[in-house]
Amino acid sequence: MASASISILGALVVVGGGFLSGSAAWPMKLMKRYQFEHWWFVAMLTGLIVVPWTVTLVCCPNALRAYSSVPWKTLATANLWATGWGIANVLCGL
């Protein structure tokens, strides 16, 4: 019985992935009204800030306490690398 539910879950994941892949180009029709930078800002905000922080706070209930236990120098270094990654993404888009 467990393998049947796993197969159904796998099929749903494939269908969901196909739906998302097929509908990914739909917003391109709206780009006639907006400039590229508008969409790039939304994509970077969502992909680099909103989704990672949402996943972290939902999946790790003590994430903020864990971050507070890390030395500030380690956090600063990690944030500098993350800032570099964000700049690289923006420059890649431009």
Short mmCIF file of C-alpha atoms in Angstrom, two decimals:
data_model
loop_
_atom_site.label_atom_id
_atom_site.label_comp_id
_atom_site.label_asym_id
_atom_site.label_seq_id
_atom_site.Cartn_x
_atom_site.Cartn_y
_atom_site.Cartn_z
CA MET A 1 0.00 0.00 0.00
CA ALA A 2 2.86 2.39 0.78
CA SER A 3 4.40 1.95 -2.66
CA ALA A 4 1.09 2.88 -4.29
CA SER A 5 0.90 6.14 -2.35
CA ILE A 6 4.52 6.90 -3.23
CA SER A 7 3.71 6.26 -6.91
CA ILE A 8 0.72 8.59 -6.72
CA LEU A 9 2.81 11.24 -5.00
CA GLY A 10 5.49 10.88 -7.68
CA ALA A 11 2.89 11.25 -10.43
CA LEU A 12 1.48 14.37 -8.75
CA VAL A 13 4.96 15.87 -8.50
CA VAL A 14 5.53 15.20 -12.22
CA VAL A 15 2.17 16.73 -13.14
CA GLY A 16 2.85 19.75 -10.93
CA GLY A 17 6.30 20.18 -12.45
CA GLY A 18 4.84 19.98 -15.95
CA PHE A 19 2.21 22.55 -15.08
CA LEU A 20 4.79 24.94 -13.63
CA SER A 21 7.15 24.43 -16.56
CA GLY A 22 4.38 24.96 -19.09
CA SER A 23 3.04 28.09 -17.44
CA ALA A 24 6.44 29.67 -16.72
CA ALA A 25 6.46 31.64 -19.97
CA TRP A 26 3.00 33.13 -19.44
CA PRO A 27 4.27 36.28 -17.62
CA MET A 28 6.41 37.07 -20.67
CA LYS A 29 3.25 38.31 -22.37
CA LEU A 30 2.94 40.95 -19.66
CA MET A 31 6.49 42.18 -20.24
CA LYS A 32 5.18 44.34 -23.06
CA ARG A 33 3.83 46.68 -20.40
CA TYR A 34 6.76 46.43 -18.00
CA GLN A 35 10.48 46.78 -18.40
CA PHE A 36 12.86 43.91 -17.86
CA GLU A 37 14.14 45.38 -14.59
CA HIS A 38 10.66 45.19 -13.03
CA TRP A 39 10.49 41.43 -13.57
CA TRP A 40 14.11 40.94 -12.58
CA PHE A 41 13.54 42.76 -9.28
CA VAL A 42 10.52 40.58 -8.47
CA ALA A 43 12.40 37.40 -9.41
CA MET A 44 15.45 38.29 -7.32
CA LEU A 45 13.37 39.42 -4.34
CA THR A 46 11.35 36.22 -4.44
CA GLY A 47 14.15 33.78 -5.22
CA LEU A 48 16.88 35.22 -3.04
CA ILE A 49 15.00 36.61 -0.03
CA VAL A 50 11.33 35.61 0.33
CA VAL A 51 11.49 31.88 -0.50
CA PRO A 52 14.72 31.05 1.39
CA TRP A 53 13.63 32.90 4.53
CA THR A 54 10.15 31.38 4.38
CA VAL A 55 11.53 27.86 4.04
CA THR A 56 14.06 28.48 6.82
CA LEU A 57 11.52 29.87 9.28
CA VAL A 58 8.92 27.19 8.50
CA CYS A 59 11.25 24.20 8.53
CA CYS A 60 13.61 25.30 11.31
CA PRO A 61 11.59 26.52 14.31
CA ASN A 62 14.70 27.72 16.20
CA ALA A 63 16.47 29.31 13.22
CA LEU A 64 16.75 32.77 14.75
CA ARG A 65 18.17 31.35 17.97
CA ALA A 66 20.66 29.33 15.91
CA TYR A 67 21.71 32.45 14.00
CA SER A 68 22.19 34.33 17.27
CA SER A 69 24.62 31.64 18.46
CA VAL A 70 26.88 32.05 15.39
CA PRO A 71 29.79 34.49 15.75
CA TRP A 72 29.18 37.85 14.08
CA LYS A 73 32.30 37.51 11.92
CA THR A 74 30.97 34.29 10.40
CA LEU A 75 27.60 35.90 9.71
CA ALA A 76 29.26 38.96 8.17
CA THR A 77 31.41 36.79 5.90
CA ALA A 78 28.41 34.71 4.82
CA ASN A 79 26.40 37.85 4.10
CA LEU A 80 29.23 39.31 2.04
CA TRP A 81 29.28 36.16 -0.09
CA ALA A 82 25.48 36.31 -0.37
CA THR A 83 25.67 39.95 -1.43
CA GLY A 84 28.22 38.99 -4.07
CA TRP A 85 25.86 36.25 -5.28
CA GLY A 86 23.02 38.77 -5.52
CA ILE A 87 25.16 41.24 -7.44
CA ALA A 88 26.25 38.46 -9.79
CA ASN A 89 22.61 37.56 -10.45
CA VAL A 90 21.67 41.15 -11.21
CA LEU A 91 24.67 41.64 -13.50
CA CYS A 92 23.88 38.38 -15.27
CA GLY A 93 20.37 39.68 -15.94
CA LEU A 94 21.62 42.99 -17.25
#
